[in-house]
Amino acid sequence: SPYKKIAFVGYNGAGKTTLLNIIGGLDHYDYGDLIINETSTKEYKDRDWDTYRNHRVGFVFQSYNLITHQSVLANVELALTLSGVSKKERKKKAKAALEKVGLKEKVLNLPRGIYTPVTREFDRDGISFSGGERQRLVIARVFASNRDIYILDEPTSSLDPLAEEKINKLIMNQDKEKTMIIIAHRLSTVVDADIIYLIRKGKIIEKGKHEELMKLKGQYSI
Protein backbone atom coordinates (compact mmCIF):
# COMPACT_ATOMS: atom_id res chain seq x y z
CA SER A 1 0.00 0.00 0.00
CA PRO A 2 1.24 3.55 -0.72
CA TYR A 3 2.11 6.18 1.88
CA LYS A 4 2.86 3.67 4.64
CA LYS A 5 5.67 3.87 7.19
CA ILE A 6 7.19 0.40 6.99
CA ALA A 7 9.92 -1.06 9.21
CA PHE A 8 12.03 -4.19 8.80
CA VAL A 9 13.70 -5.67 11.87
CA GLY A 10 15.75 -8.77 12.52
CA TYR A 11 19.20 -10.02 13.46
CA ASN A 12 22.27 -9.22 11.36
CA GLY A 13 22.39 -11.43 8.28
CA ALA A 14 18.64 -11.96 8.19
CA GLY A 15 18.39 -10.46 4.70
CA LYS A 16 16.98 -7.01 5.48
CA THR A 17 19.50 -4.99 3.48
CA THR A 18 19.30 -7.38 0.52
CA LEU A 19 15.53 -7.00 0.49
CA LEU A 20 15.73 -3.21 0.57
CA ASN A 21 18.32 -3.20 -2.20
CA ILE A 22 15.92 -5.22 -4.34
CA ILE A 23 13.00 -2.91 -3.54
CA GLY A 24 15.18 0.08 -4.38
CA GLY A 25 16.34 -1.39 -7.67
CA LEU A 26 19.98 -1.66 -6.58
CA ASP A 27 20.07 -5.44 -6.72
CA HIS A 28 18.36 -8.08 -8.85
CA TYR A 29 16.45 -11.13 -7.69
CA ASP A 30 16.71 -14.70 -8.98
CA TYR A 31 13.23 -15.89 -8.05
CA GLY A 32 9.92 -14.45 -6.93
CA ASP A 33 8.72 -11.09 -8.22
CA LEU A 34 8.72 -7.40 -7.34
CA ILE A 35 5.45 -5.67 -8.23
CA ILE A 36 5.37 -1.88 -8.50
CA ASN A 37 2.00 -0.23 -9.22
CA GLU A 38 0.61 -3.60 -10.37
CA THR A 39 3.46 -4.02 -12.86
CA SER A 40 6.05 -6.78 -12.56
CA THR A 41 9.58 -5.41 -12.63
CA LYS A 42 10.48 -8.39 -14.80
CA GLU A 43 9.00 -6.27 -17.57
CA TYR A 44 11.30 -3.33 -16.72
CA LYS A 45 13.95 -2.31 -19.21
CA ASP A 46 17.16 -0.47 -18.23
CA ARG A 47 15.54 2.95 -18.79
CA ASP A 48 12.63 1.95 -16.52
CA TRP A 49 15.05 1.04 -13.73
CA ASP A 50 16.98 4.29 -14.27
CA THR A 51 13.77 6.32 -13.97
CA TYR A 52 12.74 4.39 -10.87
CA ARG A 53 16.10 4.75 -9.08
CA ASN A 54 16.79 8.35 -10.10
CA HIS A 55 13.34 9.89 -9.76
CA ARG A 56 11.13 7.76 -7.51
CA VAL A 57 13.39 6.39 -4.76
CA GLY A 58 15.65 8.17 -2.27
CA PHE A 59 18.20 6.33 -0.10
CA VAL A 60 19.97 6.85 3.21
CA PHE A 61 22.50 4.16 4.09
CA GLN A 62 24.51 3.30 7.21
CA SER A 63 27.59 4.76 5.55
CA TYR A 64 27.07 8.31 4.31
CA ASN A 65 29.27 11.17 3.26
CA LEU A 66 29.14 14.93 3.52
CA ILE A 67 31.10 17.02 1.04
CA THR A 68 33.39 18.57 3.63
CA HIS A 69 34.68 21.46 1.50
CA GLN A 70 31.17 22.54 0.50
CA SER A 71 28.36 24.48 2.19
CA VAL A 72 25.26 23.24 3.95
CA LEU A 73 23.26 24.22 0.87
CA ALA A 74 25.52 22.30 -1.51
CA ASN A 75 25.27 19.20 0.65
CA VAL A 76 21.50 19.27 0.92
CA GLU A 77 20.78 20.09 -2.72
CA LEU A 78 23.14 17.40 -3.98
CA ALA A 79 20.23 15.17 -5.00
CA LEU A 80 18.76 18.01 -7.10
CA THR A 81 21.78 18.97 -9.18
CA LEU A 82 20.77 16.75 -12.11
CA SER A 83 17.02 17.25 -11.74
CA GLY A 84 16.69 20.31 -13.97
CA VAL A 85 15.39 22.38 -11.03
CA SER A 86 16.51 26.02 -11.08
CA LYS A 87 19.11 27.30 -8.61
CA LYS A 88 16.46 29.40 -6.86
CA GLU A 89 14.10 26.44 -6.55
CA ARG A 90 16.90 24.17 -5.28
CA LYS A 91 17.63 26.64 -2.49
CA LYS A 92 13.94 26.80 -1.59
CA LYS A 93 13.67 23.01 -1.44
CA ALA A 94 16.88 22.77 0.62
CA LYS A 95 15.52 25.21 3.22
CA ALA A 96 12.24 23.31 3.40
CA ALA A 97 14.14 20.05 3.93
CA LEU A 98 16.28 21.59 6.69
CA GLU A 99 13.09 22.72 8.40
CA LYS A 100 11.69 19.18 8.25
CA VAL A 101 14.71 17.78 10.08
CA GLY A 102 14.82 20.60 12.63
CA LEU A 103 18.02 22.32 11.43
CA LYS A 104 16.70 25.36 9.56
CA GLU A 105 16.77 27.79 12.51
CA LYS A 106 20.28 26.79 13.57
CA VAL A 107 21.68 27.01 10.03
CA LEU A 108 20.05 30.33 9.14
CA ASN A 109 21.36 31.88 12.38
CA LEU A 110 24.97 31.10 11.44
CA PRO A 111 27.05 34.09 10.20
CA ARG A 112 27.09 32.67 6.66
CA GLY A 113 23.74 30.97 6.96
CA ILE A 114 23.02 28.22 4.47
CA TYR A 115 26.37 28.93 2.78
CA THR A 116 28.33 27.85 5.87
CA PRO A 117 30.84 25.04 5.17
CA VAL A 118 29.92 21.83 6.96
CA THR A 119 33.32 21.51 8.68
CA ARG A 120 36.19 23.77 9.74
CA GLU A 121 38.70 21.58 7.93
CA PHE A 122 38.99 23.95 4.96
CA ASP A 123 37.37 27.12 6.28
CA ARG A 124 37.52 28.74 9.72
CA ASP A 125 33.95 29.95 9.26
CA GLY A 126 32.75 26.37 8.97
CA ILE A 127 30.72 24.61 11.63
CA SER A 128 31.37 21.33 13.42
CA PHE A 129 28.05 19.53 13.44
CA SER A 130 27.40 16.79 15.97
CA GLY A 131 26.90 13.22 14.77
CA GLY A 132 23.14 13.57 15.02
CA GLU A 133 23.17 16.88 13.14
CA ARG A 134 25.30 15.40 10.36
CA GLN A 135 22.80 12.58 10.08
CA ARG A 136 19.96 15.10 9.86
CA LEU A 137 21.76 16.84 6.99
CA VAL A 138 21.93 13.58 5.07
CA ILE A 139 18.23 12.91 5.72
CA ALA A 140 17.45 16.50 4.65
CA ARG A 141 19.24 15.75 1.37
CA VAL A 142 16.86 12.85 0.76
CA PHE A 143 13.79 14.90 1.72
CA ALA A 144 14.88 17.67 -0.67
CA SER A 145 14.86 15.16 -3.52
CA ASN A 146 11.08 14.84 -3.07
CA ARG A 147 10.92 11.19 -4.13
CA ASP A 148 7.86 8.96 -3.75
CA ILE A 149 9.68 6.34 -1.69
CA TYR A 150 12.36 6.86 0.95
CA ILE A 151 14.50 3.85 1.89
CA LEU A 152 16.64 4.15 5.00
CA ASP A 153 19.00 1.32 5.92
CA GLU A 154 19.90 1.68 9.61
CA PRO A 155 20.90 5.31 9.03
CA THR A 156 21.25 6.04 12.74
CA SER A 157 22.93 2.86 13.98
CA SER A 158 26.07 4.74 15.05
CA LEU A 159 24.15 7.15 17.29
CA ASP A 160 23.23 6.74 20.93
CA PRO A 161 19.73 5.31 21.61
CA LEU A 162 18.12 8.66 22.49
CA ALA A 163 19.45 10.41 19.38
CA GLU A 164 18.49 7.45 17.20
CA GLU A 165 14.95 7.34 18.55
CA LYS A 166 14.51 11.09 18.05
CA ILE A 167 15.65 10.99 14.41
CA ASN A 168 13.63 7.88 13.58
CA LYS A 169 10.49 9.44 15.05
CA LEU A 170 11.17 12.47 12.88
CA ILE A 171 11.38 10.17 9.84
CA MET A 172 8.19 8.31 10.72
CA ASN A 173 6.25 11.53 11.20
CA GLN A 174 7.19 13.06 7.83
CA ASP A 175 5.10 13.60 4.72
CA LYS A 176 1.86 11.63 4.73
CA GLU A 177 2.04 11.21 0.96
CA LYS A 178 5.42 9.47 1.03
CA THR A 179 6.25 5.82 1.53
CA MET A 180 8.98 5.32 4.15
CA ILE A 181 10.83 2.01 4.40
CA ILE A 182 13.34 1.75 7.21
CA ILE A 183 15.60 -0.91 8.67
CA ALA A 184 15.73 -0.28 12.40
CA HIS A 185 18.73 -0.92 14.63
CA ARG A 186 16.65 -1.00 17.81
CA LEU A 187 13.02 -2.09 18.24
CA SER A 188 12.26 0.97 20.35
CA THR A 189 12.59 3.16 17.26
CA VAL A 190 9.89 1.45 15.16
CA VAL A 191 6.91 1.72 17.50
CA ASP A 192 5.31 4.38 15.28
CA ALA A 193 5.54 2.38 12.06
CA ASP A 194 2.30 1.46 10.28
CA ILE A 195 3.56 -2.08 9.84
CA ILE A 196 6.65 -3.94 11.05
CA TYR A 197 8.11 -7.01 9.36
CA LEU A 198 10.36 -9.34 11.32
CA ILE A 199 12.86 -11.03 8.99
CA ARG A 200 14.67 -14.27 9.76
CA LYS A 201 16.87 -16.17 7.29
CA GLY A 202 15.41 -14.25 4.38
CA LYS A 203 11.77 -14.86 5.31
CA ILE A 204 9.07 -12.78 6.98
CA ILE A 205 8.12 -14.65 10.14
CA GLU A 206 5.99 -12.00 11.86
CA LYS A 207 4.24 -8.81 10.76
CA GLY A 208 1.94 -6.21 12.30
CA LYS A 209 1.98 -3.05 14.38
CA HIS A 210 4.22 -2.86 17.43
CA GLU A 211 1.37 -3.49 19.87
CA GLU A 212 0.08 -6.45 17.85
CA LEU A 213 3.50 -8.07 17.67
CA MET A 214 4.07 -7.62 21.39
CA LYS A 215 0.75 -9.36 22.10
CA LEU A 216 1.79 -12.30 19.93
CA LYS A 217 4.65 -12.95 22.37
CA GLY A 218 6.70 -14.31 19.49
CA GLN A 219 10.25 -13.56 18.30
CA TYR A 220 9.61 -9.81 18.05
CA SER A 221 8.67 -9.50 21.72
CA ILE A 222 11.81 -11.25 22.97
Coordinates of C-alpha atoms in Angstrom, one line a residue:
S1 CA 0.0 0.0 0.0
P2 CA 1.2 3.5 -0.7
Y3 CA 2.1 6.2 1.9
K4 CA 2.9 3.7 4.6
K5 CA 5.7 3.9 7.2
I6 CA 7.2 0.4 7.0
A7 CA 9.9 -1.1 9.2
F8 CA 12.0 -4.2 8.8
V9 CA 13.7 -5.7 11.9
G10 CA 15.7 -8.8 12.5
Y11 CA 19.2 -10.0 13.5
N12 CA 22.3 -9.2 11.4
G13 CA 22.4 -11.4 8.3
A14 CA 18.6 -12.0 8.2
G15 CA 18.4 -10.5 4.7
K16 CA 17.0 -7.0 5.5
T17 CA 19.5 -5.0 3.5
T18 CA 19.3 -7.4 0.5
L19 CA 15.5 -7.0 0.5
L20 CA 15.7 -3.2 0.6
N21 CA 18.3 -3.2 -2.2
I22 CA 15.9 -5.2 -4.3
I23 CA 13.0 -2.9 -3.5
G24 CA 15.2 0.1 -4.4
G25 CA 16.3 -1.4 -7.7
L26 CA 20.0 -1.7 -6.6
D27 CA 20.1 -5.4 -6.7
H28 CA 18.4 -8.1 -8.9
Y29 CA 16.4 -11.1 -7.7
D30 CA 16.7 -14.7 -9.0
Y31 CA 13.2 -15.9 -8.1
G32 CA 9.9 -14.4 -6.9
D33 CA 8.7 -11.1 -8.2
L34 CA 8.7 -7.4 -7.3
I35 CA 5.5 -5.7 -8.2
I36 CA 5.4 -1.9 -8.5
N37 CA 2.0 -0.2 -9.2
E38 CA 0.6 -3.6 -10.4
T39 CA 3.5 -4.0 -12.9
S40 CA 6.0 -6.8 -12.6
T41 CA 9.6 -5.4 -12.6
K42 CA 10.5 -8.4 -14.8
E43 CA 9.0 -6.3 -17.6
Y44 CA 11.3 -3.3 -16.7
K45 CA 14.0 -2.3 -19.2
D46 CA 17.2 -0.5 -18.2
R47 CA 15.5 2.9 -18.8
D48 CA 12.6 2.0 -16.5
W49 CA 15.1 1.0 -13.7
D50 CA 17.0 4.3 -14.3
T51 CA 13.8 6.3 -14.0
Y52 CA 12.7 4.4 -10.9
R53 CA 16.1 4.8 -9.1
N54 CA 16.8 8.4 -10.1
H55 CA 13.3 9.9 -9.8
R56 CA 11.1 7.8 -7.5
V57 CA 13.4 6.4 -4.8
G58 CA 15.7 8.2 -2.3
F59 CA 18.2 6.3 -0.1
V60 CA 20.0 6.8 3.2
F61 CA 22.5 4.2 4.1
Q62 CA 24.5 3.3 7.2
S63 CA 27.6 4.8 5.5
Y64 CA 27.1 8.3 4.3
N65 CA 29.3 11.2 3.3
L66 CA 29.1 14.9 3.5
I67 CA 31.1 17.0 1.0
T68 CA 33.4 18.6 3.6
H69 CA 34.7 21.5 1.5
Q70 CA 31.2 22.5 0.5
S71 CA 28.4 24.5 2.2
V72 CA 25.3 23.2 3.9
L73 CA 23.3 24.2 0.9
A74 CA 25.5 22.3 -1.5
N75 CA 25.3 19.2 0.7
V76 CA 21.5 19.3 0.9
E77 CA 20.8 20.1 -2.7
L78 CA 23.1 17.4 -4.0
A79 CA 20.2 15.2 -5.0
L80 CA 18.8 18.0 -7.1
T81 CA 21.8 19.0 -9.2
L82 CA 20.8 16.8 -12.1
S83 CA 17.0 17.3 -11.7
G84 CA 16.7 20.3 -14.0
V85 CA 15.4 22.4 -11.0
S86 CA 16.5 26.0 -11.1
K87 CA 19.1 27.3 -8.6
K88 CA 16.5 29.4 -6.9
E89 CA 14.1 26.4 -6.6
R90 CA 16.9 24.2 -5.3
K91 CA 17.6 26.6 -2.5
K92 CA 13.9 26.8 -1.6
K93 CA 13.7 23.0 -1.4
A94 CA 16.9 22.8 0.6
K95 CA 15.5 25.2 3.2
A96 CA 12.2 23.3 3.4
A97 CA 14.1 20.0 3.9
L98 CA 16.3 21.6 6.7
E99 CA 13.1 22.7 8.4
K100 CA 11.7 19.2 8.3
V101 CA 14.7 17.8 10.1
G102 CA 14.8 20.6 12.6
L103 CA 18.0 22.3 11.4
K104 CA 16.7 25.4 9.6
E105 CA 16.8 27.8 12.5
K106 CA 20.3 26.8 13.6
V107 CA 21.7 27.0 10.0
L108 CA 20.1 30.3 9.1
N109 CA 21.4 31.9 12.4
L110 CA 25.0 31.1 11.4
P111 CA 27.0 34.1 10.2
R112 CA 27.1 32.7 6.7
G113 CA 23.7 31.0 7.0
I114 CA 23.0 28.2 4.5
Y115 CA 26.4 28.9 2.8
T116 CA 28.3 27.9 5.9
P117 CA 30.8 25.0 5.2
V118 CA 29.9 21.8 7.0
T119 CA 33.3 21.5 8.7
R120 CA 36.2 23.8 9.7
E121 CA 38.7 21.6 7.9
F122 CA 39.0 24.0 5.0
D123 CA 37.4 27.1 6.3
R124 CA 37.5 28.7 9.7
D125 CA 33.9 29.9 9.3
G126 CA 32.7 26.4 9.0
I127 CA 30.7 24.6 11.6
S128 CA 31.4 21.3 13.4
F129 CA 28.1 19.5 13.4
S130 CA 27.4 16.8 16.0
G131 CA 26.9 13.2 14.8
G132 CA 23.1 13.6 15.0
E133 CA 23.2 16.9 13.1
R134 CA 25.3 15.4 10.4
Q135 CA 22.8 12.6 10.1
R136 CA 20.0 15.1 9.9
L137 CA 21.8 16.8 7.0
V138 CA 21.9 13.6 5.1
I139 CA 18.2 12.9 5.7
A140 CA 17.4 16.5 4.6
R141 CA 19.2 15.7 1.4
V142 CA 16.9 12.9 0.8
F143 CA 13.8 14.9 1.7
A144 CA 14.9 17.7 -0.7
S145 CA 14.9 15.2 -3.5
N146 CA 11.1 14.8 -3.1
R147 CA 10.9 11.2 -4.1
D148 CA 7.9 9.0 -3.7
I149 CA 9.7 6.3 -1.7
Y150 CA 12.4 6.9 0.9
I151 CA 14.5 3.8 1.9
L152 CA 16.6 4.2 5.0
D153 CA 19.0 1.3 5.9
E154 CA 19.9 1.7 9.6
P155 CA 20.9 5.3 9.0
T156 CA 21.2 6.0 12.7
S157 CA 22.9 2.9 14.0
S158 CA 26.1 4.7 15.1
L159 CA 24.2 7.1 17.3
D160 CA 23.2 6.7 20.9
P161 CA 19.7 5.3 21.6
L162 CA 18.1 8.7 22.5
A163 CA 19.4 10.4 19.4
E164 CA 18.5 7.5 17.2
E165 CA 15.0 7.3 18.6
K166 CA 14.5 11.1 18.0
I167 CA 15.6 11.0 14.4
N168 CA 13.6 7.9 13.6
K169 CA 10.5 9.4 15.0
L170 CA 11.2 12.5 12.9
I171 CA 11.4 10.2 9.8
M172 CA 8.2 8.3 10.7
N173 CA 6.2 11.5 11.2
Q174 CA 7.2 13.1 7.8
D175 CA 5.1 13.6 4.7
K176 CA 1.9 11.6 4.7
E177 CA 2.0 11.2 1.0
K178 CA 5.4 9.5 1.0
T179 CA 6.3 5.8 1.5
M180 CA 9.0 5.3 4.2
I181 CA 10.8 2.0 4.4
I182 CA 13.3 1.7 7.2
I183 CA 15.6 -0.9 8.7
A184 CA 15.7 -0.3 12.4
H185 CA 18.7 -0.9 14.6
R186 CA 16.7 -1.0 17.8
L187 CA 13.0 -2.1 18.2
S188 CA 12.3 1.0 20.3
T189 CA 12.6 3.2 17.3
V190 CA 9.9 1.5 15.2
V191 CA 6.9 1.7 17.5
D192 CA 5.3 4.4 15.3
A193 CA 5.5 2.4 12.1
D194 CA 2.3 1.5 10.3
I195 CA 3.6 -2.1 9.8
I196 CA 6.6 -3.9 11.0
Y197 CA 8.1 -7.0 9.4
L198 CA 10.4 -9.3 11.3
I199 CA 12.9 -11.0 9.0
R200 CA 14.7 -14.3 9.8
K201 CA 16.9 -16.2 7.3
G202 CA 15.4 -14.2 4.4
K203 CA 11.8 -14.9 5.3
I204 CA 9.1 -12.8 7.0
I205 CA 8.1 -14.6 10.1
E206 CA 6.0 -12.0 11.9
K207 CA 4.2 -8.8 10.8
G208 CA 1.9 -6.2 12.3
K209 CA 2.0 -3.0 14.4
H210 CA 4.2 -2.9 17.4
E211 CA 1.4 -3.5 19.9
E212 CA 0.1 -6.5 17.8
L213 CA 3.5 -8.1 17.7
M214 CA 4.1 -7.6 21.4
K215 CA 0.7 -9.4 22.1
L216 CA 1.8 -12.3 19.9
K217 CA 4.6 -13.0 22.4
G218 CA 6.7 -14.3 19.5
Q219 CA 10.2 -13.6 18.3
Y220 CA 9.6 -9.8 18.0
S221 CA 8.7 -9.5 21.7
I222 CA 11.8 -11.3 23.0

